[in-house]
């Protein structure tokens, strides 16, 4: 066992130990459904903002997206990270944060499907949303493991990837099952700190390995894999870059595991502070990841045969053992934080919004709901881990493509009705249903096109829309924002009846006693 393996192993074991201790100590916060799912809606700004950021940025971004888009766009890929910070974090908190917290608390909604069911007075929409979330979060969760395979192979040569996946799945499941939302929030905070330190350390190490910033820029512009277009302001393909920014930034507004963080935040002051903290976190972590990926062409990687996932590991392979250990812990932090958020979101959704409403009993009590959620957390983790292991071993095209369309399907289905549902009283149930069909339908078509089931090459417009899941995902989101108000205008008869009562939560007035009054 060499020094790299020893240092990495020590850091990894210490990291896992801390996560488990926090899960056990958070058990007291998970005694009822609201505490287990939302931390009793009493989570402060630091925990909320770090939970949002760590759920946003996972191993998929650090290894997959940073490698792929850094290779395609060069240093211009940094714009993706900045878009994530200012659109996916700052604007999301400003536009969604406060109103989501107020309305969901007023309606006593704990999940996104429950929001749709109560806000639009429809049990069918609630059940449909829960099924969509459960189906499309599974491949999304499985993709988190994939970023670990090459890094673990580099740090622990000879160790089976399946063993790494199983250990990570068991440990994540353990602390989520025991401590619920509060355990994930506290762990997310610690993991977020590790991500901040890790990304800065890795960037400095990579730049130093290439002779400093100026030398690295010159090598990128003149090297055998590079060119001046990879050091330019907008990169080699500005249109594709714009679509990547839109999907990865605006898409978070419709993802249930992301907006769910606003349900749990403590108060108005926490929202304001969380907005600033979350934005700064995203600038450093997301901006840093894509900035690092922009130097990928300095390394000799055959992306045609090895894939883009080989870029970042190749960049790190010659760094010091301590830096490699930091990277492994960084990627573990990013993966486990997102994984815990996804499994908690999926398990709570399938229990509260699907199983409970369909049961023959009139109501399922708190204890039964808690048991069911814990069972589904285990089920969800097992399924996603099996998919991840199968994907690496047999390179299933179907699984890989499903992972690609998951983000676009969820964001395309939910973004428009959720956003409009917070602000407009005129949105109809039919419009919400059409948005669900539109978002999911477009991505299913994308899936079949990617698998070669049929072709749209004869149509220039359709070829552009379905160029890949990034393009179709953006059209799903933007199309939903256009379709929902139009359908609502055409179907006024399906608007909720109690909408004024729901929106009254924004109009509460506080009366203040005046002890002295001087008159005019």
mmCIF file of N, CA and C in Angstrom, residues 119-220:
data_model
loop_
_atom_site.group_PDB
_atom_site.id
_atom_site.type_symbol
_atom_site.label_atom_id
_atom_site.label_comp_id
_atom_site.label_asym_id
_atom_site.label_seq_id
_atom_site.Cartn_x
_atom_site.Cartn_y
_atom_site.Cartn_z
ATOM 1 N N UNK A 119 -52.360 23.181 -3.668
ATOM 2 C CA UNK A 119 -52.456 24.466 -4.374
ATOM 3 C C UNK A 119 -53.477 24.412 -5.503
ATOM 4 N N UNK A 120 -53.564 23.285 -6.216
ATOM 5 C CA UNK A 120 -54.468 23.183 -7.364
ATOM 6 C C UNK A 120 -55.664 22.268 -7.083
ATOM 7 N N UNK A 121 -55.813 21.882 -5.804
ATOM 8 C CA UNK A 121 -56.985 21.117 -5.359
ATOM 9 C C UNK A 121 -57.204 19.869 -6.218
ATOM 10 N N UNK A 122 -56.143 19.058 -6.336
ATOM 11 C CA UNK A 122 -56.218 17.877 -7.200
ATOM 12 C C UNK A 122 -55.364 16.739 -6.648
ATOM 13 N N UNK A 123 -56.009 15.664 -6.220
ATOM 14 C CA UNK A 123 -55.272 14.488 -5.767
ATOM 15 C C UNK A 123 -54.569 13.798 -6.934
ATOM 16 N N UNK A 124 -55.139 13.894 -8.136
ATOM 17 C CA UNK A 124 -54.533 13.263 -9.304
ATOM 18 C C UNK A 124 -53.185 13.899 -9.637
ATOM 19 N N UNK A 125 -53.119 15.237 -9.560
ATOM 20 C CA UNK A 125 -51.851 15.914 -9.813
ATOM 21 C C UNK A 125 -50.810 15.531 -8.760
ATOM 22 N N UNK A 126 -51.263 15.387 -7.521
ATOM 23 C CA UNK A 126 -50.369 14.996 -6.431
ATOM 24 C C UNK A 126 -49.769 13.616 -6.682
ATOM 25 N N UNK A 127 -50.607 12.652 -7.037
ATOM 26 C CA UNK A 127 -50.138 11.288 -7.295
ATOM 27 C C UNK A 127 -49.252 11.250 -8.539
ATOM 28 N N UNK A 128 -49.647 11.962 -9.604
ATOM 29 C CA UNK A 128 -48.861 11.981 -10.840
ATOM 30 C C UNK A 128 -47.466 12.547 -10.593
ATOM 31 N N UNK A 129 -47.390 13.643 -9.832
ATOM 32 C CA UNK A 129 -46.095 14.260 -9.540
ATOM 33 C C UNK A 129 -45.209 13.311 -8.735
ATOM 34 N N UNK A 130 -45.801 12.578 -7.793
ATOM 35 C CA UNK A 130 -45.015 11.654 -6.974
ATOM 36 C C UNK A 130 -44.440 10.514 -7.815
ATOM 37 N N UNK A 131 -45.213 10.015 -8.772
ATOM 38 C CA UNK A 131 -44.738 8.939 -9.652
ATOM 39 C C UNK A 131 -43.603 9.443 -10.547
ATOM 40 N N UNK A 132 -43.770 10.657 -11.099
ATOM 41 C CA UNK A 132 -42.728 11.245 -11.950
ATOM 42 C C UNK A 132 -41.420 11.398 -11.175
ATOM 43 N N UNK A 133 -41.519 11.898 -9.959
ATOM 44 C CA UNK A 133 -40.325 12.112 -9.141
ATOM 45 C C UNK A 133 -39.628 10.790 -8.846
ATOM 46 N N UNK A 134 -40.394 9.792 -8.440
ATOM 47 C CA UNK A 134 -39.792 8.506 -8.077
ATOM 48 C C UNK A 134 -39.090 7.867 -9.275
ATOM 49 N N UNK A 135 -39.745 7.897 -10.434
ATOM 50 C CA UNK A 135 -39.183 7.257 -11.626
ATOM 51 C C UNK A 135 -37.917 7.960 -12.098
ATOM 52 N N UNK A 136 -37.958 9.297 -12.173
ATOM 53 C CA UNK A 136 -36.845 10.016 -12.785
ATOM 54 C C UNK A 136 -35.722 10.367 -11.816
ATOM 55 N N UNK A 137 -35.961 10.240 -10.511
ATOM 56 C CA UNK A 137 -34.865 10.468 -9.581
ATOM 57 C C UNK A 137 -33.951 9.249 -9.450
ATOM 58 N N UNK A 138 -34.461 8.060 -9.775
ATOM 59 C CA UNK A 138 -33.635 6.858 -9.648
ATOM 60 C C UNK A 138 -32.416 6.897 -10.584
ATOM 61 N N UNK A 139 -32.582 7.116 -11.901
ATOM 62 C CA UNK A 139 -31.386 7.191 -12.754
ATOM 63 C C UNK A 139 -30.509 8.391 -12.436
ATOM 64 N N UNK A 140 -31.130 9.496 -11.987
ATOM 65 C CA UNK A 140 -30.355 10.672 -11.593
ATOM 66 C C UNK A 140 -29.453 10.326 -10.402
ATOM 67 N N UNK A 141 -30.021 9.599 -9.439
ATOM 68 C CA UNK A 141 -29.245 9.183 -8.270
ATOM 69 C C UNK A 141 -28.133 8.214 -8.666
ATOM 70 N N UNK A 142 -28.444 7.277 -9.538
ATOM 71 C CA UNK A 142 -27.436 6.302 -9.971
ATOM 72 C C UNK A 142 -26.250 6.982 -10.637
ATOM 73 N N UNK A 143 -26.497 8.083 -11.337
ATOM 74 C CA UNK A 143 -25.409 8.777 -12.030
ATOM 75 C C UNK A 143 -24.401 9.376 -11.066
ATOM 76 N N UNK A 144 -24.821 9.615 -9.805
ATOM 77 C CA UNK A 144 -23.898 10.187 -8.822
ATOM 78 C C UNK A 144 -22.710 9.264 -8.562
ATOM 79 N N UNK A 145 -22.973 7.969 -8.598
ATOM 80 C CA UNK A 145 -21.909 7.011 -8.306
ATOM 81 C C UNK A 145 -20.862 6.954 -9.418
ATOM 82 N N UNK A 146 -21.282 7.238 -10.646
ATOM 83 C CA UNK A 146 -20.390 7.048 -11.780
ATOM 84 C C UNK A 146 -19.136 7.919 -11.704
ATOM 85 N N UNK A 147 -19.298 9.136 -11.150
ATOM 86 C CA UNK A 147 -18.150 10.015 -11.042
ATOM 87 C C UNK A 147 -17.085 9.487 -10.109
ATOM 88 N N UNK A 148 -17.459 8.537 -9.250
ATOM 89 C CA UNK A 148 -16.507 8.006 -8.283
ATOM 90 C C UNK A 148 -15.616 6.921 -8.864
ATOM 91 N N UNK A 149 -16.086 6.238 -9.892
ATOM 92 C CA UNK A 149 -15.405 5.030 -10.344
ATOM 93 C C UNK A 149 -13.958 5.287 -10.749
ATOM 94 N N UNK A 150 -13.722 6.273 -11.613
ATOM 95 C CA UNK A 150 -12.363 6.527 -12.097
ATOM 96 C C UNK A 150 -11.467 7.086 -10.987
ATOM 97 N N UNK A 151 -12.038 7.954 -10.137
ATOM 98 C CA UNK A 151 -11.228 8.535 -9.061
ATOM 99 C C UNK A 151 -10.796 7.471 -8.053
ATOM 100 N N UNK A 152 -11.708 6.545 -7.721
ATOM 101 C CA UNK A 152 -11.349 5.485 -6.795
ATOM 102 C C UNK A 152 -10.345 4.521 -7.426
ATOM 103 N N UNK A 153 -10.490 4.298 -8.729
ATOM 104 C CA UNK A 153 -9.520 3.439 -9.418
ATOM 105 C C UNK A 153 -8.133 4.058 -9.387
ATOM 106 N N UNK A 154 -8.088 5.402 -9.438
ATOM 107 C CA UNK A 154 -6.803 6.103 -9.385
ATOM 108 C C UNK A 154 -6.209 6.059 -7.973
ATOM 109 N N UNK A 155 -7.054 6.284 -6.954
ATOM 110 C CA UNK A 155 -6.570 6.348 -5.574
ATOM 111 C C UNK A 155 -6.393 4.975 -4.949
ATOM 112 N N UNK A 156 -7.282 4.020 -5.313
ATOM 113 C CA UNK A 156 -7.235 2.661 -4.749
ATOM 114 C C UNK A 156 -7.168 1.625 -5.863
ATOM 115 N N UNK A 157 -6.057 1.528 -6.557
ATOM 116 C CA UNK A 157 -5.963 0.551 -7.653
ATOM 117 C C UNK A 157 -6.189 -0.865 -7.150
ATOM 118 N N UNK A 158 -7.020 -1.592 -7.869
ATOM 119 C CA UNK A 158 -7.309 -2.971 -7.481
ATOM 120 C C UNK A 158 -8.562 -3.131 -6.652
ATOM 121 N N UNK A 159 -9.103 -2.011 -6.112
ATOM 122 C CA UNK A 159 -10.330 -2.089 -5.315
ATOM 123 C C UNK A 159 -11.532 -2.076 -6.246
ATOM 124 N N UNK A 160 -12.431 -3.028 -6.076
ATOM 125 C CA UNK A 160 -13.613 -3.148 -6.928
ATOM 126 C C UNK A 160 -14.527 -1.941 -6.750
ATOM 127 N N UNK A 161 -14.942 -1.353 -7.870
ATOM 128 C CA UNK A 161 -15.834 -0.182 -7.833
ATOM 129 C C UNK A 161 -17.137 -0.506 -7.122
ATOM 130 N N UNK A 162 -17.657 -1.715 -7.291
ATOM 131 C CA UNK A 162 -18.916 -2.097 -6.653
ATOM 132 C C UNK A 162 -18.816 -1.998 -5.133
ATOM 133 N N UNK A 163 -17.645 -2.325 -4.599
ATOM 134 C CA UNK A 163 -17.438 -2.228 -3.143
ATOM 135 C C UNK A 163 -17.555 -0.775 -2.691
ATOM 136 N N UNK A 164 -16.964 0.141 -3.461
ATOM 137 C CA UNK A 164 -17.041 1.573 -3.135
ATOM 138 C C UNK A 164 -18.486 2.058 -3.149
ATOM 139 N N UNK A 165 -19.240 1.650 -4.160
ATOM 140 C CA UNK A 165 -20.651 2.053 -4.271
ATOM 141 C C UNK A 165 -21.450 1.539 -3.081
ATOM 142 N N UNK A 166 -21.249 0.280 -2.733
ATOM 143 C CA UNK A 166 -22.002 -0.330 -1.628
ATOM 144 C C UNK A 166 -21.696 0.360 -0.302
ATOM 145 N N UNK A 167 -20.411 0.624 -0.047
ATOM 146 C CA UNK A 167 -20.031 1.299 1.202
ATOM 147 C C UNK A 167 -20.663 2.686 1.281
ATOM 148 N N UNK A 168 -20.571 3.427 0.190
ATOM 149 C CA UNK A 168 -21.145 4.772 0.151
ATOM 150 C C UNK A 168 -22.661 4.735 0.337
ATOM 151 N N UNK A 169 -23.317 3.777 -0.316
ATOM 152 C CA UNK A 169 -24.771 3.663 -0.212
ATOM 153 C C UNK A 169 -25.203 3.304 1.211
ATOM 154 N N UNK A 170 -24.502 2.361 1.822
ATOM 155 C CA UNK A 170 -24.850 1.924 3.181
ATOM 156 C C UNK A 170 -24.679 3.065 4.177
ATOM 157 N N UNK A 171 -23.566 3.784 4.082
ATOM 158 C CA UNK A 171 -23.306 4.853 5.028
ATOM 159 C C UNK A 171 -24.286 6.015 4.856
ATOM 160 N N UNK A 172 -24.565 6.384 3.613
ATOM 161 C CA UNK A 172 -25.531 7.453 3.372
ATOM 162 C C UNK A 172 -26.908 7.050 3.876
ATOM 163 N N UNK A 173 -27.324 5.842 3.543
ATOM 164 C CA UNK A 173 -28.627 5.366 3.987
ATOM 165 C C UNK A 173 -28.740 5.330 5.497
ATOM 166 N N UNK A 174 -27.656 4.962 6.170
ATOM 167 C CA UNK A 174 -27.684 4.849 7.629
ATOM 168 C C UNK A 174 -27.954 6.188 8.289
ATOM 169 N N UNK A 175 -27.187 7.233 7.893
ATOM 170 C CA UNK A 175 -27.381 8.504 8.594
ATOM 171 C C UNK A 175 -28.672 9.210 8.187
ATOM 172 N N UNK A 176 -29.171 8.946 6.975
ATOM 173 C CA UNK A 176 -30.458 9.530 6.595
ATOM 174 C C UNK A 176 -31.607 8.828 7.318
ATOM 175 N N UNK A 177 -31.567 7.504 7.389
ATOM 176 C CA UNK A 177 -32.626 6.746 8.068
ATOM 177 C C UNK A 177 -32.702 7.123 9.544
ATOM 178 N N UNK A 178 -31.538 7.309 10.167
ATOM 179 C CA UNK A 178 -31.526 7.619 11.602
ATOM 180 C C UNK A 178 -31.904 9.074 11.872
ATOM 181 N N UNK A 179 -31.261 10.010 11.178
ATOM 182 C CA UNK A 179 -31.397 11.427 11.523
ATOM 183 C C UNK A 179 -32.286 12.260 10.642
ATOM 184 N N UNK A 180 -32.740 11.731 9.492
ATOM 185 C CA UNK A 180 -33.643 12.479 8.626
ATOM 186 C C UNK A 180 -33.028 13.753 8.076
ATOM 187 N N UNK A 181 -33.884 14.771 7.865
ATOM 188 C CA UNK A 181 -33.456 16.007 7.205
ATOM 189 C C UNK A 181 -32.352 16.725 7.977
ATOM 190 N N UNK A 182 -32.472 16.782 9.295
ATOM 191 C CA UNK A 182 -31.478 17.521 10.072
ATOM 192 C C UNK A 182 -30.102 16.873 9.971
ATOM 193 N N UNK A 183 -30.049 15.549 9.924
ATOM 194 C CA UNK A 183 -28.756 14.869 9.752
ATOM 195 C C UNK A 183 -28.150 15.220 8.394
ATOM 196 N N UNK A 184 -28.979 15.253 7.350
ATOM 197 C CA UNK A 184 -28.463 15.608 6.024
ATOM 198 C C UNK A 184 -28.024 17.064 5.994
ATOM 199 N N UNK A 185 -28.766 17.963 6.667
ATOM 200 C CA UNK A 185 -28.423 19.384 6.648
ATOM 201 C C UNK A 185 -27.094 19.641 7.361
ATOM 202 N N UNK A 186 -26.903 19.040 8.542
ATOM 203 C CA UNK A 186 -25.644 19.232 9.277
ATOM 204 C C UNK A 186 -24.478 18.613 8.513
ATOM 205 N N UNK A 187 -24.686 17.409 7.984
ATOM 206 C CA UNK A 187 -23.636 16.775 7.179
ATOM 207 C C UNK A 187 -23.345 17.585 5.923
ATOM 208 N N UNK A 188 -24.390 18.143 5.311
ATOM 209 C CA UNK A 188 -24.193 18.982 4.125
ATOM 210 C C UNK A 188 -23.318 20.193 4.443
ATOM 211 N N UNK A 189 -23.497 20.755 5.635
ATOM 212 C CA UNK A 189 -22.691 21.905 6.023
ATOM 213 C C UNK A 189 -21.209 21.519 6.099
ATOM 214 N N UNK A 190 -20.929 20.398 6.751
ATOM 215 C CA UNK A 190 -19.538 19.932 6.862
ATOM 216 C C UNK A 190 -18.993 19.552 5.490
ATOM 217 N N UNK A 191 -19.812 18.853 4.706
ATOM 218 C CA UNK A 191 -19.391 18.472 3.368
ATOM 219 C C UNK A 191 -19.158 19.696 2.493
ATOM 220 N N UNK A 192 -19.982 20.725 2.678
ATOM 221 C CA UNK A 192 -19.810 21.965 1.927
ATOM 222 C C UNK A 192 -18.501 22.654 2.251
ATOM 223 N N UNK A 193 -18.131 22.673 3.525
ATOM 224 C CA UNK A 193 -16.844 23.251 3.912
ATOM 225 C C UNK A 193 -15.688 22.488 3.260
ATOM 226 N N UNK A 194 -15.805 21.150 3.240
ATOM 227 C CA UNK A 194 -14.773 20.328 2.586
ATOM 228 C C UNK A 194 -14.697 20.626 1.092
ATOM 229 N N UNK A 195 -15.852 20.839 0.478
ATOM 230 C CA UNK A 195 -15.878 21.153 -0.954
ATOM 231 C C UNK A 195 -15.220 22.502 -1.233
ATOM 232 N N UNK A 196 -15.467 23.488 -0.377
ATOM 233 C CA UNK A 196 -14.862 24.817 -0.561
ATOM 234 C C UNK A 196 -13.345 24.742 -0.470
ATOM 235 N N UNK A 197 -12.862 24.085 0.575
ATOM 236 C CA UNK A 197 -11.417 23.956 0.759
ATOM 237 C C UNK A 197 -10.817 23.102 -0.356
ATOM 238 N N UNK A 198 -11.503 22.014 -0.697
ATOM 239 C CA UNK A 198 -10.989 21.076 -1.689
ATOM 240 C C UNK A 198 -10.837 21.689 -3.061
ATOM 241 N N UNK A 199 -11.845 22.410 -3.530
ATOM 242 C CA UNK A 199 -11.787 22.936 -4.897
ATOM 243 C C UNK A 199 -10.706 24.000 -5.032
ATOM 244 N N UNK A 200 -10.531 24.837 -3.996
ATOM 245 C CA UNK A 200 -9.470 25.852 -4.028
ATOM 246 C C UNK A 200 -8.099 25.175 -4.038
ATOM 247 N N UNK A 201 -7.914 24.153 -3.204
ATOM 248 C CA UNK A 201 -6.634 23.442 -3.137
ATOM 249 C C UNK A 201 -6.302 22.762 -4.460
ATOM 250 N N UNK A 202 -7.292 22.156 -5.082
ATOM 251 C CA UNK A 202 -7.067 21.446 -6.346
ATOM 252 C C UNK A 202 -6.715 22.423 -7.466
ATOM 253 N N UNK A 203 -7.421 23.548 -7.537
ATOM 254 C CA UNK A 203 -7.128 24.541 -8.585
ATOM 255 C C UNK A 203 -5.699 25.056 -8.452
ATOM 256 N N UNK A 204 -5.302 25.404 -7.241
ATOM 257 C CA UNK A 204 -3.938 25.902 -7.018
ATOM 258 C C UNK A 204 -2.905 24.838 -7.374
ATOM 259 N N UNK A 205 -3.184 23.583 -7.028
ATOM 260 C CA UNK A 205 -2.241 22.506 -7.321
ATOM 261 C C UNK A 205 -2.105 22.265 -8.821
ATOM 262 N N UNK A 206 -3.216 22.282 -9.544
ATOM 263 C CA UNK A 206 -3.184 22.052 -10.997
ATOM 264 C C UNK A 206 -2.468 23.199 -11.704
ATOM 265 N N UNK A 207 -2.764 24.435 -11.305
ATOM 266 C CA UNK A 207 -2.081 25.576 -11.923
ATOM 267 C C UNK A 207 -0.584 25.529 -11.632
ATOM 268 N N UNK A 208 -0.217 25.195 -10.410
ATOM 269 C CA UNK A 208 1.199 25.078 -10.050
ATOM 270 C C UNK A 208 1.880 23.965 -10.847
ATOM 271 N N UNK A 209 1.148 22.883 -11.107
ATOM 272 C CA UNK A 209 1.687 21.758 -11.879
ATOM 273 C C UNK A 209 1.953 22.146 -13.326
ATOM 274 N N UNK A 210 1.304 23.228 -13.792
ATOM 275 C CA UNK A 210 1.464 23.684 -15.174
ATOM 276 C C UNK A 210 2.223 25.005 -15.267
ATOM 277 N N UNK A 211 2.972 25.339 -14.229
ATOM 278 C CA UNK A 211 3.833 26.521 -14.267
ATOM 279 C C UNK A 211 3.172 27.824 -13.904
ATOM 280 N N UNK A 212 1.986 27.786 -13.326
ATOM 281 C CA UNK A 212 1.287 29.005 -12.949
ATOM 282 C C UNK A 212 0.191 29.361 -13.939
ATOM 283 N N UNK A 213 -0.605 30.380 -13.604
ATOM 284 C CA UNK A 213 -1.781 30.733 -14.403
ATOM 285 C C UNK A 213 -1.411 31.158 -15.822
ATOM 286 N N UNK A 214 -0.470 32.093 -15.954
ATOM 287 C CA UNK A 214 -0.119 32.604 -17.287
ATOM 288 C C UNK A 214 0.471 31.507 -18.174
ATOM 289 N N UNK A 215 1.324 30.674 -17.595
ATOM 290 C CA UNK A 215 1.926 29.589 -18.367
ATOM 291 C C UNK A 215 0.867 28.574 -18.791
ATOM 292 N N UNK A 216 -0.079 28.312 -17.910
ATOM 293 C CA UNK A 216 -1.145 27.364 -18.240
ATOM 294 C C UNK A 216 -2.020 27.905 -19.370
ATOM 295 N N UNK A 217 -2.313 29.202 -19.338
ATOM 296 C CA UNK A 217 -3.111 29.825 -20.407
ATOM 297 C C UNK A 217 -2.381 29.718 -21.743
ATOM 298 N N UNK A 218 -1.103 30.020 -21.741
ATOM 299 C CA UNK A 218 -0.322 29.955 -22.986
ATOM 300 C C UNK A 218 -0.260 28.529 -23.519
ATOM 301 N N UNK A 219 -0.076 27.568 -22.623
ATOM 302 C CA UNK A 219 -0.029 26.166 -23.052
ATOM 303 C C UNK A 219 -1.378 25.713 -23.606
ATOM 304 N N UNK A 220 -2.455 26.205 -22.991
ATOM 305 C CA UNK A 220 -3.796 25.848 -23.467
ATOM 306 C C UNK A 220 -4.040 26.407 -24.864
#
